[in-house]
Amino acid sequence: MNAAARPAPGNAADADAAAATETSHGLLTADGLDFRYGALPVFTEVSLSIRRREIVALLGGSGCGKSTLLRVLAGLESPSAGQVRFLDQPLERPHPRSALIFQHASLLPWLRVEANAAFGLDFRHQPAIAAGVRQSRVREALAAVGLAGREHAWPAELSGGQAQRVALARALAREPELLFADEPFSALDAITRAEMQNLLVDVVHRWHAAVLLVTHDIDEAILVADRILLMGGRPGGILAEWTVDVPRPREDHPGAVTALRLEILAALRDTFTQATAGVD
Ligand SMILES: Nc1ncnc2c1ncn2[C@@H]1O[C@H](COP(=O)(O)OP(=O)(O)O)[C@@H](O)[C@H]1O
Ligand SMILES: [Mg+2]
């Protein structure tokens, strides 16, 4: 492992410790997950794994249970049945080596960019870090997302794309092994969105982090992911899986991207047909 490529000081030991706990099952494994809201079953019998440094897209139509599954995998909700393991331990609450980003950056308007990016690093469940280390981690993360020099800006001075860059920096500052991202770029215009997709791939590679990216956008899944899981059905489940072996940058391989896109689109259409069959 090229631990030296990790951005912040003191990471090599952490990375080696994490690698030592890795098993053939992966960084995160989910086994036989069911989830219901009261009487409403959202998904059933979901088993999956995410390997270290792997970018996995969870793709599916609106309402099929993607966000709920992400929340269960992140430890924000408990499954009705089954188990999630992260770094070889049963997961009962969000793990300090995981981080989350959502569609809206949710920055605190009374904190400057740097304080927003540092927000949460001091929380009780986070490993204690010295103030100097914290600041260098945050500055490095802000520089990596293209916000060097904007540390003292207020959230109100930022565009939507810049706000989402702060949210990404806040996640990176935690040095996550796994980043959960729920439709993080859905609210952005097309050009900003494409920039952010490339930025996400770039920074998680540099940080050696894995990603679970929830999206309803086939193109985003193909551009970003190493592997795509298709969710659908009623109740939901993982219906198909593709390994994306198109070389990066993927924009340079439009033929391969289009072929995969058509294949996934056909499968996605089938999930809608299945989901509506037998429904009044
Ligand atoms: N807090 C909740 N209480 C009850 N039902 C919910 C709640 N959140 C989501 N649902 C329902 O669970 C299903 C899956 O929702 P969600 O996971 O948000 O889907 P997706 O992210 O794929 O759009 C939907 O039918 C939704 O209406
Ligand atoms: Mg959702």
Tab-separated table of C-alpha atoms and ligand atoms in Angstrom:
chain	number	residue	atom	x	y	z
A	1	MET	CA	0.000	0.000	0.000
A	2	ASN	CA	1.274	3.440	-0.848
A	3	ALA	CA	0.482	4.964	2.518
A	4	ALA	CA	2.787	7.915	1.786
A	5	ALA	CA	0.309	9.187	-0.782
A	6	ARG	CA	-2.238	9.822	1.940
A	7	PRO	CA	-2.570	13.506	2.593
A	8	ALA	CA	-2.209	14.098	6.288
A	9	PRO	CA	0.658	13.249	8.642
A	10	GLY	CA	0.290	10.196	10.860
A	11	ASN	CA	-1.828	8.260	8.447
A	12	ALA	CA	0.508	5.427	7.577
A	13	ALA	CA	0.000	3.691	10.917
A	14	ASP	CA	-3.768	4.145	10.730
A	15	ALA	CA	-3.877	2.797	7.200
A	16	ASP	CA	-1.795	-0.235	8.147
A	17	ALA	CA	-3.980	-0.889	11.186
A	18	ALA	CA	-7.075	-0.691	9.031
A	19	ALA	CA	-5.506	-2.958	6.408
A	20	ALA	CA	-4.675	-5.500	9.112
A	21	THR	CA	-8.351	-5.742	10.061
A	22	GLU	CA	-9.458	-6.189	6.462
A	23	THR	CA	-10.735	-9.628	5.604
A	24	SER	CA	-11.643	-11.234	2.330
A	25	HIS	CA	-15.201	-10.062	3.083
A	26	GLY	CA	-14.281	-6.427	2.522
A	27	LEU	CA	-14.413	-3.142	4.357
A	28	LEU	CA	-18.173	-3.253	4.832
A	29	THR	CA	-20.382	-6.295	4.561
A	30	ALA	CA	-24.138	-6.500	4.856
A	31	ASP	CA	-25.826	-9.813	5.302
A	32	GLY	CA	-29.536	-10.527	4.899
A	33	LEU	CA	-30.741	-7.002	5.627
A	34	ASP	CA	-34.444	-6.306	5.924
A	35	PHE	CA	-35.904	-2.914	6.717
A	36	ARG	CA	-39.501	-1.845	7.288
A	37	TYR	CA	-41.180	1.411	8.252
A	38	GLY	CA	-43.977	0.062	10.465
A	39	ALA	CA	-45.886	-2.325	8.250
A	40	LEU	CA	-44.184	-1.086	5.052
A	41	PRO	CA	-41.319	-3.350	3.959
A	42	VAL	CA	-38.746	-1.142	2.200
A	43	PHE	CA	-36.182	-3.802	1.284
A	44	THR	CA	-35.570	-7.421	2.052
A	45	GLU	CA	-32.676	-9.894	1.955
A	46	VAL	CA	-30.051	-7.354	0.935
A	47	SER	CA	-26.502	-8.685	1.084
A	48	LEU	CA	-23.549	-6.770	-0.313
A	49	SER	CA	-19.965	-5.889	0.372
A	50	ILE	CA	-17.738	-2.912	-0.297
A	51	ARG	CA	-14.005	-3.419	-0.579
A	52	ARG	CA	-11.393	-0.961	0.584
A	53	ARG	CA	-10.967	1.958	-1.845
A	54	GLU	CA	-13.786	0.722	-4.043
A	55	ILE	CA	-16.354	3.150	-5.460
A	56	VAL	CA	-19.742	1.461	-5.506
A	57	ALA	CA	-22.820	3.118	-6.979
A	58	LEU	CA	-26.242	2.142	-5.681
A	59	LEU	CA	-28.532	2.930	-8.592
A	60	GLY	CA	-32.307	2.768	-8.688
A	61	GLY	CA	-35.528	4.647	-9.325
A	62	SER	CA	-36.980	7.143	-6.921
A	63	GLY	CA	-38.549	5.582	-3.826
A	64	CYS	CA	-36.963	2.137	-4.237
A	65	GLY	CA	-35.200	2.375	-0.866
A	66	LYS	CA	-31.685	3.595	-1.760
A	67	SER	CA	-31.497	6.293	0.931
A	68	THR	CA	-32.935	3.948	3.538
A	69	LEU	CA	-30.367	1.291	2.642
A	70	LEU	CA	-27.572	3.881	2.821
A	71	ARG	CA	-28.771	4.957	6.269
A	72	VAL	CA	-28.750	1.362	7.476
A	73	LEU	CA	-25.290	0.701	6.001
A	74	ALA	CA	-24.003	3.908	7.629
A	75	GLY	CA	-25.355	2.921	11.056
A	76	LEU	CA	-27.965	5.703	11.177
A	77	GLU	CA	-30.828	3.183	11.249
A	78	SER	CA	-30.970	-0.372	12.574
A	79	PRO	CA	-32.111	-3.078	10.179
A	80	SER	CA	-35.252	-5.066	11.017
A	81	ALA	CA	-33.183	-8.200	10.305
A	82	GLY	CA	-29.628	-8.972	9.236
A	83	GLN	CA	-26.309	-7.416	10.137
A	84	VAL	CA	-23.860	-4.782	8.899
A	85	ARG	CA	-20.158	-5.228	9.654
A	86	PHE	CA	-17.639	-2.426	9.162
A	87	LEU	CA	-13.895	-2.929	9.659
A	88	ASP	CA	-14.743	-6.407	10.934
A	89	GLN	CA	-16.986	-5.225	13.753
A	90	PRO	CA	-20.779	-5.273	13.947
A	91	LEU	CA	-21.970	-1.742	13.201
A	92	GLU	CA	-24.379	-0.262	15.714
A	93	ARG	CA	-23.944	3.456	15.160
A	94	PRO	CA	-22.118	5.658	12.632
A	95	HIS	CA	-18.435	4.761	12.700
A	96	PRO	CA	-15.797	7.499	13.116
A	97	ARG	CA	-13.975	6.167	10.038
A	98	SER	CA	-17.014	6.751	7.878
A	99	ALA	CA	-18.433	10.054	6.638
A	100	LEU	CA	-21.608	11.187	4.937
A	101	ILE	CA	-22.533	13.746	2.318
A	102	PHE	CA	-26.047	14.515	1.158
A	103	GLN	CA	-27.773	16.437	-1.613
A	104	HIS	CA	-27.629	19.651	0.408
A	105	ALA	CA	-24.376	20.716	2.005
A	106	SER	CA	-26.128	21.844	5.224
A	107	LEU	CA	-23.388	24.282	6.174
A	108	LEU	CA	-23.821	26.266	9.375
A	109	PRO	CA	-24.333	29.863	8.223
A	110	TRP	CA	-22.672	31.375	11.293
A	111	LEU	CA	-19.401	29.483	10.767
A	112	ARG	CA	-16.776	30.350	8.170
A	113	VAL	CA	-15.727	27.767	5.565
A	114	GLU	CA	-12.814	26.444	7.615
A	115	ALA	CA	-14.925	25.993	10.763
A	116	ASN	CA	-17.651	24.319	8.719
A	117	ALA	CA	-15.114	21.885	7.256
A	118	ALA	CA	-13.784	21.174	10.763
A	119	PHE	CA	-17.276	20.756	12.179
A	120	GLY	CA	-17.759	17.420	13.904
A	121	LEU	CA	-14.080	16.541	14.272
A	122	ASP	CA	-14.316	17.375	17.979
A	123	PHE	CA	-17.420	15.321	18.631
A	124	ARG	CA	-17.193	12.859	21.470
A	125	HIS	CA	-17.293	9.729	19.282
A	126	GLN	CA	-14.449	11.027	17.101
A	127	PRO	CA	-10.843	10.090	17.918
A	128	ALA	CA	-9.199	12.989	19.784
A	129	ILE	CA	-6.768	14.956	17.610
A	130	ALA	CA	-4.493	17.885	18.438
A	131	ALA	CA	-5.621	21.326	17.268
A	132	GLY	CA	-2.637	21.662	14.901
A	133	VAL	CA	-3.330	18.306	13.263
A	134	ARG	CA	-6.971	19.204	12.940
A	135	GLN	CA	-6.175	22.464	11.217
A	136	SER	CA	-3.702	20.887	8.798
A	137	ARG	CA	-6.193	18.141	7.928
A	138	VAL	CA	-8.926	20.684	7.273
A	139	ARG	CA	-6.673	22.960	5.224
A	140	GLU	CA	-5.452	20.015	3.168
A	141	ALA	CA	-8.995	18.854	2.533
A	142	LEU	CA	-10.106	22.361	1.518
A	143	ALA	CA	-7.139	22.670	-0.843
A	144	ALA	CA	-7.922	19.270	-2.376
A	145	VAL	CA	-11.480	20.375	-3.214
A	146	GLY	CA	-10.219	23.620	-4.754
A	147	LEU	CA	-11.063	25.988	-1.891
A	148	ALA	CA	-7.588	27.077	-0.802
A	149	GLY	CA	-7.847	30.789	-0.038
A	150	ARG	CA	-11.577	30.590	0.767
A	151	GLU	CA	-11.111	29.371	4.363
A	152	HIS	CA	-12.484	32.605	5.807
A	153	ALA	CA	-15.465	32.959	3.470
A	154	TRP	CA	-19.019	32.687	4.826
A	155	PRO	CA	-21.391	30.021	3.471
A	156	ALA	CA	-23.653	32.761	2.065
A	157	GLU	CA	-20.776	33.826	-0.211
A	158	LEU	CA	-20.509	30.388	-1.832
A	159	SER	CA	-22.194	28.925	-4.920
A	160	GLY	CA	-24.027	25.603	-4.601
A	161	GLY	CA	-21.041	23.773	-6.056
A	162	GLN	CA	-18.633	25.470	-3.640
A	163	ALA	CA	-20.889	24.627	-0.685
A	164	GLN	CA	-20.848	20.996	-1.758
A	165	ARG	CA	-17.043	21.202	-1.987
A	166	VAL	CA	-17.012	22.287	1.674
A	167	ALA	CA	-19.233	19.317	2.556
A	168	LEU	CA	-16.792	17.045	0.728
A	169	ALA	CA	-13.836	18.627	2.545
A	170	ARG	CA	-15.632	18.141	5.870
A	171	ALA	CA	-16.014	14.442	5.019
A	172	LEU	CA	-12.372	14.093	3.912
A	173	ALA	CA	-11.094	15.792	7.076
A	174	ARG	CA	-12.377	12.795	9.006
A	175	GLU	CA	-10.044	10.615	6.922
A	176	PRO	CA	-12.837	8.180	6.228
A	177	GLU	CA	-12.312	4.608	5.131
A	178	LEU	CA	-15.781	4.814	3.618
A	179	LEU	CA	-17.695	7.820	2.351
A	180	PHE	CA	-21.471	7.508	2.066
A	181	ALA	CA	-22.828	9.930	-0.524
A	182	ASP	CA	-26.584	10.219	-1.081
A	183	GLU	CA	-27.326	11.957	-4.410
A	184	PRO	CA	-24.659	14.526	-3.522
A	185	PHE	CA	-24.713	16.337	-6.858
A	186	SER	CA	-28.418	16.162	-7.777
A	187	ALA	CA	-29.078	19.805	-6.985
A	188	LEU	CA	-26.186	21.132	-9.112
A	189	ASP	CA	-26.210	22.358	-12.706
A	190	ALA	CA	-24.846	19.962	-15.335
A	191	ILE	CA	-21.377	21.489	-15.682
A	192	THR	CA	-20.777	21.853	-11.954
A	193	ARG	CA	-22.081	18.359	-11.491
A	194	ALA	CA	-19.612	16.885	-13.993
A	195	GLU	CA	-16.766	18.776	-12.276
A	196	MET	CA	-17.853	17.446	-8.882
A	197	GLN	CA	-18.094	13.871	-10.153
A	198	ASN	CA	-14.504	14.028	-11.378
A	199	LEU	CA	-13.404	15.759	-8.189
A	200	LEU	CA	-15.019	13.059	-6.058
A	201	VAL	CA	-13.137	10.297	-7.890
A	202	ASP	CA	-9.889	12.256	-7.684
A	203	VAL	CA	-10.047	12.977	-3.949
A	204	VAL	CA	-11.238	9.569	-2.811
A	205	HIS	CA	-8.401	7.994	-4.771
A	206	ARG	CA	-5.957	10.376	-3.071
A	207	TRP	CA	-7.482	9.712	0.353
A	208	HIS	CA	-7.625	5.948	-0.307
A	209	ALA	CA	-11.273	5.941	0.703
A	210	ALA	CA	-14.095	3.729	-0.507
A	211	VAL	CA	-17.418	5.279	-1.542
A	212	LEU	CA	-21.041	4.194	-1.574
A	213	LEU	CA	-22.678	6.621	-3.993
A	214	VAL	CA	-26.467	6.607	-4.115
A	215	THR	CA	-27.746	7.940	-7.424
A	216	HIS	CA	-30.697	7.659	-9.782
A	217	ASP	CA	-28.485	8.827	-12.668
A	218	ILE	CA	-27.051	6.041	-14.853
A	219	ASP	CA	-24.430	8.337	-16.389
A	220	GLU	CA	-23.188	9.413	-12.968
A	221	ALA	CA	-22.943	5.785	-11.862
A	222	ILE	CA	-20.955	4.814	-14.974
A	223	LEU	CA	-18.675	7.836	-14.803
A	224	VAL	CA	-17.825	7.459	-11.125
A	225	ALA	CA	-18.176	3.843	-10.001
A	226	ASP	CA	-15.980	0.756	-10.086
A	227	ARG	CA	-19.083	-1.332	-9.508
A	228	ILE	CA	-22.799	-0.613	-9.906
A	229	LEU	CA	-25.548	-2.254	-7.861
A	230	LEU	CA	-29.049	-1.916	-9.262
A	231	MET	CA	-31.761	-1.643	-6.633
A	232	GLY	CA	-35.434	-2.156	-7.362
A	233	GLY	CA	-38.475	-4.355	-6.824
A	234	ARG	CA	-41.095	-4.182	-4.140
A	235	PRO	CA	-39.953	-4.634	-1.465
A	236	GLY	CA	-36.561	-3.548	-2.732
A	237	GLY	CA	-33.528	-5.705	-3.323
A	238	ILE	CA	-30.280	-5.718	-5.283
A	239	LEU	CA	-31.361	-6.998	-8.689
A	240	ALA	CA	-28.212	-6.753	-10.787
A	241	GLU	CA	-24.565	-5.806	-10.572
A	242	TRP	CA	-21.966	-4.582	-13.075
A	243	THR	CA	-18.243	-4.143	-12.742
A	244	VAL	CA	-17.288	-1.027	-14.681
A	245	ASP	CA	-13.981	-1.774	-16.355
A	246	VAL	CA	-13.987	1.209	-18.728
A	247	PRO	CA	-10.597	2.959	-18.258
A	248	ARG	CA	-10.582	6.446	-16.708
A	249	PRO	CA	-11.144	9.120	-17.798
A	250	ARG	CA	-14.310	7.464	-18.992
A	251	GLU	CA	-15.360	10.421	-21.132
A	252	ASP	CA	-12.584	9.262	-23.467
A	253	HIS	CA	-14.376	5.942	-24.095
A	254	PRO	CA	-17.848	6.933	-25.292
A	255	GLY	CA	-18.479	3.636	-27.126
A	256	ALA	CA	-17.920	1.476	-24.045
A	257	VAL	CA	-19.894	3.894	-21.860
A	258	THR	CA	-22.855	3.882	-24.243
A	259	ALA	CA	-22.927	0.084	-24.462
A	260	LEU	CA	-22.994	-0.216	-20.681
A	261	ARG	CA	-25.544	2.575	-20.421
A	262	LEU	CA	-27.972	0.731	-22.724
A	263	GLU	CA	-27.539	-2.491	-20.798
A	264	ILE	CA	-28.220	-0.820	-17.460
A	265	LEU	CA	-31.121	1.185	-18.864
A	266	ALA	CA	-32.808	-2.019	-20.039
A	267	ALA	CA	-32.354	-3.569	-16.582
A	268	LEU	CA	-33.634	-0.396	-14.896
A	269	ARG	CA	-36.750	-0.459	-17.107
A	270	ASP	CA	-37.361	-4.051	-16.025
A	271	THR	CA	-37.247	-2.966	-12.369
A	272	PHE	CA	-40.007	-0.421	-13.047
A	273	THR	CA	-42.088	-3.056	-14.807
A	274	GLN	CA	-41.624	-5.406	-11.847
A	275	ALA	CA	-42.353	-2.663	-9.323
A	276	THR	CA	-45.639	-1.705	-10.991
A	277	ALA	CA	-46.806	-5.246	-11.831
A	278	GLY	CA	-49.739	-6.122	-9.611
A	279	VAL	CA	-50.019	-2.566	-8.255
A	280	ASP	CA	-53.377	-0.829	-8.637
B	1	LIG	N1	-39.365	8.105	7.575
B	1	LIG	C1	-40.139	7.351	6.778
B	1	LIG	N2	-41.303	6.822	7.238
B	1	LIG	C2	-42.073	6.050	6.440
B	1	LIG	N3	-41.777	5.726	5.177
B	1	LIG	C3	-40.632	6.219	4.668
B	1	LIG	C4	-39.755	7.054	5.431
B	1	LIG	N4	-38.683	7.383	4.655
B	1	LIG	C5	-38.902	6.796	3.464
B	1	LIG	N5	-40.050	6.094	3.467
B	1	LIG	C6	-40.581	5.282	2.364
B	1	LIG	O1	-39.634	4.243	2.124
B	1	LIG	C7	-39.496	4.009	0.718
B	1	LIG	C8	-38.042	4.171	0.325
B	1	LIG	O2	-37.637	5.529	0.493
B	1	LIG	P1	-36.158	6.008	0.194
B	1	LIG	O3	-35.203	5.100	0.876
B	1	LIG	O4	-36.085	7.445	0.542
B	1	LIG	O5	-36.051	5.790	-1.392
B	1	LIG	P2	-35.034	6.407	-2.458
B	1	LIG	O6	-33.883	6.985	-1.736
B	1	LIG	O7	-34.667	5.247	-3.336
B	1	LIG	O8	-35.799	7.425	-3.235
B	1	LIG	C9	-40.430	4.970	0.028
B	1	LIG	O9	-41.622	4.293	-0.247
B	1	LIG	C10	-40.652	6.058	1.057
B	1	LIG	O10	-41.902	6.669	0.888
B	2	MG	MG	-33.154	8.930	-1.722
